[in-house]
Short mmCIF file of C-alpha atoms in Angstrom, two decimals:
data_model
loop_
_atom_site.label_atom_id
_atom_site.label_comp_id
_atom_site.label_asym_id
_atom_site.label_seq_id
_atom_site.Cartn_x
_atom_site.Cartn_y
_atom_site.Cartn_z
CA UNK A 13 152.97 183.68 38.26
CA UNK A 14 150.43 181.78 40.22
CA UNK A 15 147.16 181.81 42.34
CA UNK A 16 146.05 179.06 44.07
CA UNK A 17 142.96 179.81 45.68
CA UNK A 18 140.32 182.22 43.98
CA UNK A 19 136.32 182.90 43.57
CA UNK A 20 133.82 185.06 41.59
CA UNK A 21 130.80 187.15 41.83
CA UNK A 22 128.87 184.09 39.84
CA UNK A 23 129.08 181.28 42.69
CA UNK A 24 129.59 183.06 45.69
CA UNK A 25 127.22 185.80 47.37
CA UNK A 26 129.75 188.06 48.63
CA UNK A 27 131.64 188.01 45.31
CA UNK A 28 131.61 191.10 42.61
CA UNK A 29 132.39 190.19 39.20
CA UNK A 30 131.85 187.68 36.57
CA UNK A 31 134.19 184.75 36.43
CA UNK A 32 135.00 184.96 32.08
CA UNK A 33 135.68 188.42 33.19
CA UNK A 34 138.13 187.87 35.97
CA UNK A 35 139.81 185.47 33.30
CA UNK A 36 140.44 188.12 31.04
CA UNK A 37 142.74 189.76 33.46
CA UNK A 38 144.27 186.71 34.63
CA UNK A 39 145.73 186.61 30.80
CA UNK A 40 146.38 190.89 30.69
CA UNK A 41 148.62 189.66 33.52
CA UNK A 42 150.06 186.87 32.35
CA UNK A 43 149.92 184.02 34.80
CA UNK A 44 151.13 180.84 34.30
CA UNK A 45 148.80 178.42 36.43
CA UNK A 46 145.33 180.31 37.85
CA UNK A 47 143.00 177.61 40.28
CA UNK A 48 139.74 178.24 40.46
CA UNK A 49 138.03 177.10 43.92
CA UNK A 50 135.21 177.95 44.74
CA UNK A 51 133.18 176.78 47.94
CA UNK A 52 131.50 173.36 48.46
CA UNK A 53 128.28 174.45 49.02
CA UNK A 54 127.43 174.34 52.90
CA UNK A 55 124.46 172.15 53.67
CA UNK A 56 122.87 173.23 57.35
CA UNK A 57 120.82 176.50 56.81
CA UNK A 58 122.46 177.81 60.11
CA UNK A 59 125.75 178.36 58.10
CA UNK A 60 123.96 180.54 55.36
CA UNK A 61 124.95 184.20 55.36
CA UNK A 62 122.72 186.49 55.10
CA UNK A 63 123.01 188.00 51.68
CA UNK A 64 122.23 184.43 50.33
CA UNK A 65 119.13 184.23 52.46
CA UNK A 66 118.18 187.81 51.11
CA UNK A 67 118.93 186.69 47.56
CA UNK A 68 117.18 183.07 47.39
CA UNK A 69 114.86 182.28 50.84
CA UNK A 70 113.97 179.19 51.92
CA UNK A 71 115.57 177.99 48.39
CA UNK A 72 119.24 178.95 49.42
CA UNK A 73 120.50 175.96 49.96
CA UNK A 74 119.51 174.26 47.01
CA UNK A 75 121.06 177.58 45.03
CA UNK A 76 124.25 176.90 46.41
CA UNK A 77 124.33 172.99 45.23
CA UNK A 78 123.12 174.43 41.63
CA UNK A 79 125.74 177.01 41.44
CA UNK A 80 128.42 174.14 42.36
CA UNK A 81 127.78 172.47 39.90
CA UNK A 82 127.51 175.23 37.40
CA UNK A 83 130.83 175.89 38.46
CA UNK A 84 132.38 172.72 37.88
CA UNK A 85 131.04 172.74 33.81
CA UNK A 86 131.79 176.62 33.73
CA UNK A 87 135.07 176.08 35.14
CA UNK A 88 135.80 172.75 32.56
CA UNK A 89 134.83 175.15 29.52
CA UNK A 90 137.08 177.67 30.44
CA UNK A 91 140.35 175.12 31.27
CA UNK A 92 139.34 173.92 27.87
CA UNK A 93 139.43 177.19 25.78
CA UNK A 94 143.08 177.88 27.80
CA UNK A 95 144.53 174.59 26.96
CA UNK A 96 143.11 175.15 23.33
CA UNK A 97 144.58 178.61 23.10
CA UNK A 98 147.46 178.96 25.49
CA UNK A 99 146.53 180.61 28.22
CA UNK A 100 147.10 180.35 31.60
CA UNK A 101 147.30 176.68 33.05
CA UNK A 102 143.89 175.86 34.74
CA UNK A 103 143.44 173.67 37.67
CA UNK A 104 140.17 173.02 39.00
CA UNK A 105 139.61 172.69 42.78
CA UNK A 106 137.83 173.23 45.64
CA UNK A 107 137.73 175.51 48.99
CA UNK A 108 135.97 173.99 52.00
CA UNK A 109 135.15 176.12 55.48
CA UNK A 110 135.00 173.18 57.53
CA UNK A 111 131.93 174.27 59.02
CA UNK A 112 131.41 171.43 61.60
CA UNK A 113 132.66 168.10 61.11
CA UNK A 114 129.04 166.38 59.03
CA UNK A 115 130.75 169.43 56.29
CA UNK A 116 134.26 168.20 56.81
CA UNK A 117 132.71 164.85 56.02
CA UNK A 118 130.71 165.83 53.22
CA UNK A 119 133.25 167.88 51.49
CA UNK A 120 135.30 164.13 51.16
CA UNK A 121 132.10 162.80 49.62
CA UNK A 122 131.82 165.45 47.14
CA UNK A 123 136.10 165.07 45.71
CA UNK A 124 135.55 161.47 46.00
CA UNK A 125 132.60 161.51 43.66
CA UNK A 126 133.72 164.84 41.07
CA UNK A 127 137.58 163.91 41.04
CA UNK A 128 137.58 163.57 37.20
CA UNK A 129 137.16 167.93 37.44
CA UNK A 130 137.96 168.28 40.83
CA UNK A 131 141.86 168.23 40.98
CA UNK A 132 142.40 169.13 44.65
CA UNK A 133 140.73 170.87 47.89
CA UNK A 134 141.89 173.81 49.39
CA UNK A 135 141.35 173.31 53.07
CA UNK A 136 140.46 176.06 55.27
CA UNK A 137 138.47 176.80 58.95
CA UNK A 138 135.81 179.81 58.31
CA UNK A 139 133.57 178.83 62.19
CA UNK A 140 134.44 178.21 65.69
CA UNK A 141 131.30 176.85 67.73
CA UNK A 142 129.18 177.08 64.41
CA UNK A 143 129.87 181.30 64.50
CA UNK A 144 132.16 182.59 61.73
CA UNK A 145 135.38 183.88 62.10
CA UNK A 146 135.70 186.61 58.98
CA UNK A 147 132.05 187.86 58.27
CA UNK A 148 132.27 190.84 60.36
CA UNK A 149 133.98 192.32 63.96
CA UNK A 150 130.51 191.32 65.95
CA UNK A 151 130.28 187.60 64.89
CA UNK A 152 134.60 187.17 65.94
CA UNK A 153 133.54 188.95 69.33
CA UNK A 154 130.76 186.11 69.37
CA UNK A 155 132.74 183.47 68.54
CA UNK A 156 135.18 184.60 71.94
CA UNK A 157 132.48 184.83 74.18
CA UNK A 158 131.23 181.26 73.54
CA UNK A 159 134.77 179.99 75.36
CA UNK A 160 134.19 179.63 78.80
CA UNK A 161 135.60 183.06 80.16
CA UNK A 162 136.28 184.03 76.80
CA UNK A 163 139.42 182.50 76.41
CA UNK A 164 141.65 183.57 73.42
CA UNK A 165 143.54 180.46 74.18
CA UNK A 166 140.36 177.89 74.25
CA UNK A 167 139.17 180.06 71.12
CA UNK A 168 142.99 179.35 69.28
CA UNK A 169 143.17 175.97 70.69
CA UNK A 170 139.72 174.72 68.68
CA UNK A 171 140.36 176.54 65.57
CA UNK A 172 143.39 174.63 64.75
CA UNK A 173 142.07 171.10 66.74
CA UNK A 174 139.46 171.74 63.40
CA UNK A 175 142.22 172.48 61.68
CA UNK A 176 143.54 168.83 62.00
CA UNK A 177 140.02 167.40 61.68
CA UNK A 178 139.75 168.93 58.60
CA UNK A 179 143.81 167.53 57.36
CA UNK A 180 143.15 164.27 58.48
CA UNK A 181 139.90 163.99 56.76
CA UNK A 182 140.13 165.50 53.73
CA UNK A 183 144.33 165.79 53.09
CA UNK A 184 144.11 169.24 51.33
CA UNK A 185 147.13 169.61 48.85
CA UNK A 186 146.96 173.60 49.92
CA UNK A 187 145.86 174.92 53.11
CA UNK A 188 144.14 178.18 52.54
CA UNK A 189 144.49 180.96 54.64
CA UNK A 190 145.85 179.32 58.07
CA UNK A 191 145.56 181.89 60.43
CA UNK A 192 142.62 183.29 59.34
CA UNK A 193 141.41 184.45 63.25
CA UNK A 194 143.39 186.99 62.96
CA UNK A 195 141.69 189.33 60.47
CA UNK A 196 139.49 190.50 62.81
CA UNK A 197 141.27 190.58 65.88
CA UNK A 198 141.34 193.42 68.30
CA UNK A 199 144.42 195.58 68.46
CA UNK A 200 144.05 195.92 71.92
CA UNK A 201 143.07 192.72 73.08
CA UNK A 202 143.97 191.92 76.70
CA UNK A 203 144.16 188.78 78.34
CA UNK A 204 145.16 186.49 81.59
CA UNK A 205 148.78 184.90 80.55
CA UNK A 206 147.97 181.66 81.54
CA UNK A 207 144.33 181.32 80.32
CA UNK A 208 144.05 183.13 78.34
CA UNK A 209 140.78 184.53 79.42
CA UNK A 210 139.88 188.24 77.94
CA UNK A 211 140.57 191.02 80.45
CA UNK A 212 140.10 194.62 80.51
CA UNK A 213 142.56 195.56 83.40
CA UNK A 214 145.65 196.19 83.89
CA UNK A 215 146.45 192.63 84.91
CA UNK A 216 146.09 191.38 81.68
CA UNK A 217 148.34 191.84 78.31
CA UNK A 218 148.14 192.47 75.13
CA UNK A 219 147.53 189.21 72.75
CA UNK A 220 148.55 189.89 69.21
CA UNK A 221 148.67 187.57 65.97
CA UNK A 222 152.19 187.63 66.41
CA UNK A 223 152.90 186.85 69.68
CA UNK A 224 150.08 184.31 70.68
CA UNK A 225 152.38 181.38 69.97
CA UNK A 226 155.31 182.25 72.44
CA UNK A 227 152.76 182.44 75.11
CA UNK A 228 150.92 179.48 75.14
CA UNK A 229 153.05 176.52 74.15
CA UNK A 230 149.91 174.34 73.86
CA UNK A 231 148.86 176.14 71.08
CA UNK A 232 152.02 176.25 69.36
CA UNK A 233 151.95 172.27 69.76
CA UNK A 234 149.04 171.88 67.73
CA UNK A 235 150.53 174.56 64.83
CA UNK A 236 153.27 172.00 64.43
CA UNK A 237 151.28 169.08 64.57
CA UNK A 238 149.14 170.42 62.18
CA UNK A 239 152.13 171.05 59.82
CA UNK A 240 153.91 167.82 60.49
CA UNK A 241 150.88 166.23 59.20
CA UNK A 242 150.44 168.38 56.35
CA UNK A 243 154.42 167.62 55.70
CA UNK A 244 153.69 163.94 55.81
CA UNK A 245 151.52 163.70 53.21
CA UNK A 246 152.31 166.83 51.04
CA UNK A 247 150.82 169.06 50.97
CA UNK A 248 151.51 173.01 50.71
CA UNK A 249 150.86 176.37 52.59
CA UNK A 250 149.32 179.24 50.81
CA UNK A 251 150.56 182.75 51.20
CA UNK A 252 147.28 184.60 50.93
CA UNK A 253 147.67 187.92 50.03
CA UNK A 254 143.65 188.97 50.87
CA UNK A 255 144.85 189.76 54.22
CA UNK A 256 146.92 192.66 52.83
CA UNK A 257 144.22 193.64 50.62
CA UNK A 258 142.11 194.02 53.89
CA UNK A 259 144.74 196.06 55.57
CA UNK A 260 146.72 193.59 57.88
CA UNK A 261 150.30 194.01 57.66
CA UNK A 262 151.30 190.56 56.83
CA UNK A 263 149.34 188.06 54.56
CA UNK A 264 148.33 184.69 56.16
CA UNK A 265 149.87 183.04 57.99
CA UNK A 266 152.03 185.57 59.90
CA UNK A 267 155.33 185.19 60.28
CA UNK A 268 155.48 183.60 63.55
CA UNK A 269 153.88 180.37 61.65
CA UNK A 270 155.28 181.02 58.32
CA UNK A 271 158.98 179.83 60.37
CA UNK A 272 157.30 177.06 61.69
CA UNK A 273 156.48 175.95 58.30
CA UNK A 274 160.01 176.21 57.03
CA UNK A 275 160.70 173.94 60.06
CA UNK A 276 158.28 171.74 59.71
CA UNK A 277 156.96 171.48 56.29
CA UNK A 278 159.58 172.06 54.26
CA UNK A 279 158.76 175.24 53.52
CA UNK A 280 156.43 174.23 50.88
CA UNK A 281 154.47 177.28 50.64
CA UNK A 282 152.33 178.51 47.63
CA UNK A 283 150.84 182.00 46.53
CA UNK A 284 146.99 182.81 46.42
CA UNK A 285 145.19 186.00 45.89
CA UNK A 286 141.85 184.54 47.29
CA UNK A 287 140.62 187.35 44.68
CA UNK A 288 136.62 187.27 44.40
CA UNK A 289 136.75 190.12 41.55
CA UNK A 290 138.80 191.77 38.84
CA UNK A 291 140.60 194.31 40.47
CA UNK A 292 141.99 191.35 43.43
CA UNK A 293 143.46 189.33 41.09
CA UNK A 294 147.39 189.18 41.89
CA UNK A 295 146.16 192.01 44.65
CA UNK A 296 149.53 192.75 46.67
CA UNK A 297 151.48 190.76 45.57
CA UNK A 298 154.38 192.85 45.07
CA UNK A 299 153.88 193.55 48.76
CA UNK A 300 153.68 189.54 49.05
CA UNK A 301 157.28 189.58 47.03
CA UNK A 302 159.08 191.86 49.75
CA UNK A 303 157.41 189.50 52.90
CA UNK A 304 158.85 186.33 50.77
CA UNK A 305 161.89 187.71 50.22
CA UNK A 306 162.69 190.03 53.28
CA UNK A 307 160.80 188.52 55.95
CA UNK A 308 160.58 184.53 55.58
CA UNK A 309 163.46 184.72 53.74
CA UNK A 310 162.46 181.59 51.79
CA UNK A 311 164.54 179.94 48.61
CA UNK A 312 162.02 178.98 46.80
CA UNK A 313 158.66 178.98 46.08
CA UNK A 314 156.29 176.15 44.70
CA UNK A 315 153.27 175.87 42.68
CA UNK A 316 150.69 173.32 41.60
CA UNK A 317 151.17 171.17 38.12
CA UNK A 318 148.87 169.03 36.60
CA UNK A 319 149.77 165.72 34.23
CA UNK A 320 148.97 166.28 31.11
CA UNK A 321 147.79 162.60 30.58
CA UNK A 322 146.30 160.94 33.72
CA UNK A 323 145.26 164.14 35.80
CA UNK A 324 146.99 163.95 38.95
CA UNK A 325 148.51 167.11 40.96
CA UNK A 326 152.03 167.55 42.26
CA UNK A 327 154.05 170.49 43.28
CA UNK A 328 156.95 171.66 41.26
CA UNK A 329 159.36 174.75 42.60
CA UNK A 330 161.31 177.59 41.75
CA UNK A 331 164.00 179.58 43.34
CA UNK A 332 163.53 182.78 44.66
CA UNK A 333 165.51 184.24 42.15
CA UNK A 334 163.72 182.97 39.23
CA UNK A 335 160.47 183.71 41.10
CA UNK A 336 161.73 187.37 41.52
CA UNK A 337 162.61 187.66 37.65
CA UNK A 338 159.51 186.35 36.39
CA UNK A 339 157.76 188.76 33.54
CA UNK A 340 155.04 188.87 35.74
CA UNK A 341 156.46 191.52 38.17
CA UNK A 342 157.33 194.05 35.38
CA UNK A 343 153.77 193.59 34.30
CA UNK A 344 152.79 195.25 37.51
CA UNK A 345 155.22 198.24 36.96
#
């Protein structure tokens, strides 16, 4: 089995447990290829959260370069013991939030300069207007009202324009967590039809993750030019399960996007846990199995491989049904 997209409680704030520990479960479970991602470090103070500004002051932003690069010899040691003593595969990556575009920018600076350890970037949008989208219900309510008349549709319609910022810039070979505006989303979120703009009467309707793409068209232009582009130079979708683990009823992306990418990427899609602890590693995923299987429907699945002798990345695949049988699954009971 595979995970494409992970973190621990030694490089990022909001994570719980040691990295060498999470490791030790990723081999009780027997995985065959575990990536480990963690964030390029963000480099405007107004993007710090507020646990690292509790933890290190005015030296938080230097803390986060240091534990980068802590990661990137912690990580080496630890693809090197694996490799040594067959254990999982290890790829070494990166995840970037795509802050504002000078991070976007910076984040190609950064591969450029480590791509002897960094293997690939998983590309992902955490802020809309500089607010972030998945910290808590109070900053996503922010983030609306900075669109004039707090349009959903303005808010939607920027995410993925940074979206394609991000692509273009940076050509992630998996994009991590697509739709991630939707963790927080209001059940009962109302809105005008046509602009989108949040309502609280009865002339509005309700706006779900689901159905946001059959009404506004313009939006669902920029999901598939997002994807064509991804398509074109290939890269992969992940299937995050950490939106299950937080209680959604579909991992990212939904299944209104997750047919688009079948359509127009090939339905290249790969499977993350996003886990930032022990106990998230391979979290849902038999719930992740069923939505593959039952919901996209898909006939295969891919996952990430890296050449043995010159380093580079490429996607290899396998069908459904020898994704299904996998030992992995019965490890899980």
């Amino acid at each position: 089995m595979h995970s494409h997209h992970s973190h621990s409680g030694d490089y990022v704030a909001h994570g719980v447990d040691p990295l060498d520990e999470m490791m030790k479960q990723v081999e009780r479970m027997k995985f065959h290829t575990y990536c480990l991602t963690e964030h390029i470090p963000r480099i405007e103070s107004q993007y710090l959260y507020p646990e690292e500004i509790a933890e290190n002051g005015e030296n938080a932003l230097a803390q986060l370069q240091r534990n980068f690069n802590k990661f990137m010899e912690h990580a080496q040691r630890i693809k090197s013991n694996n490799e040594t003593n067959g254990g999982a595969k290890i790829i070494i990556g990166t995840e970037i939030e795509s802050c504002d575009t000078q991070h976007i920018d910076y984040a190609k600076t950064i591969l450029a300069k480590n791509s002897d350890v960094l293997k690939f970037c998983v590309g992902s949008v955490h802020h809309i207007n500089g607010i972030p989208l998945d910290f808590d219900q109070e900053n996503w309510d922010k983030c609306l009202e900075s669109f004039k008349d707090r349009s959903l549709k303005q808010m939607l319609i920027s995410y993925f324009e940074s979206q394609y910022e991000m692509l273009t810039v940076v050509q992630p070979k998996v994009v991590g967590h697509f739709d991630l505006f939707k963790l927080l989303w209001p059940q009962d979120l109302k809105v005008d039809p046509v602009t989108g703009k949040r309502t609280p009467d009865s002339s509005g309707i309700i706006a779900t993750p689901l159905t946001y793409l059959e009404q506004w068209k313009d939006v669902k232009d920029l999901v598939v030019r997002n994807l064509k582009y991804i398509d074109s130079y290939g890269g992969a979708i992940e299937i995050n399960t950490s939106a299950l683990r937080k209680g959604l009823e579909q991992p990212y992306p939904s299944s209104n996007i997750g047919e688009l990418v079948k359509q127009y990427c090939h339905g290249r899609f790969v499977l993350s846990d996003d886990a930032h602890g022990i106990k998230q590693v391979g979290v849902c995923y038999k719930k992740a199995l069923n939505y593959i299987q039952d919901v996209l429907k898909l006939d295969k699945m891919y996952y990430m491989v890296e050449d043995s002798t010159d380093g580079s990345i490429r996607f290899e695949s396998l069908s459904i049904e020898e994704f299904a049988d996998n030992q992995f699954w019965k490890l899980l009971g």
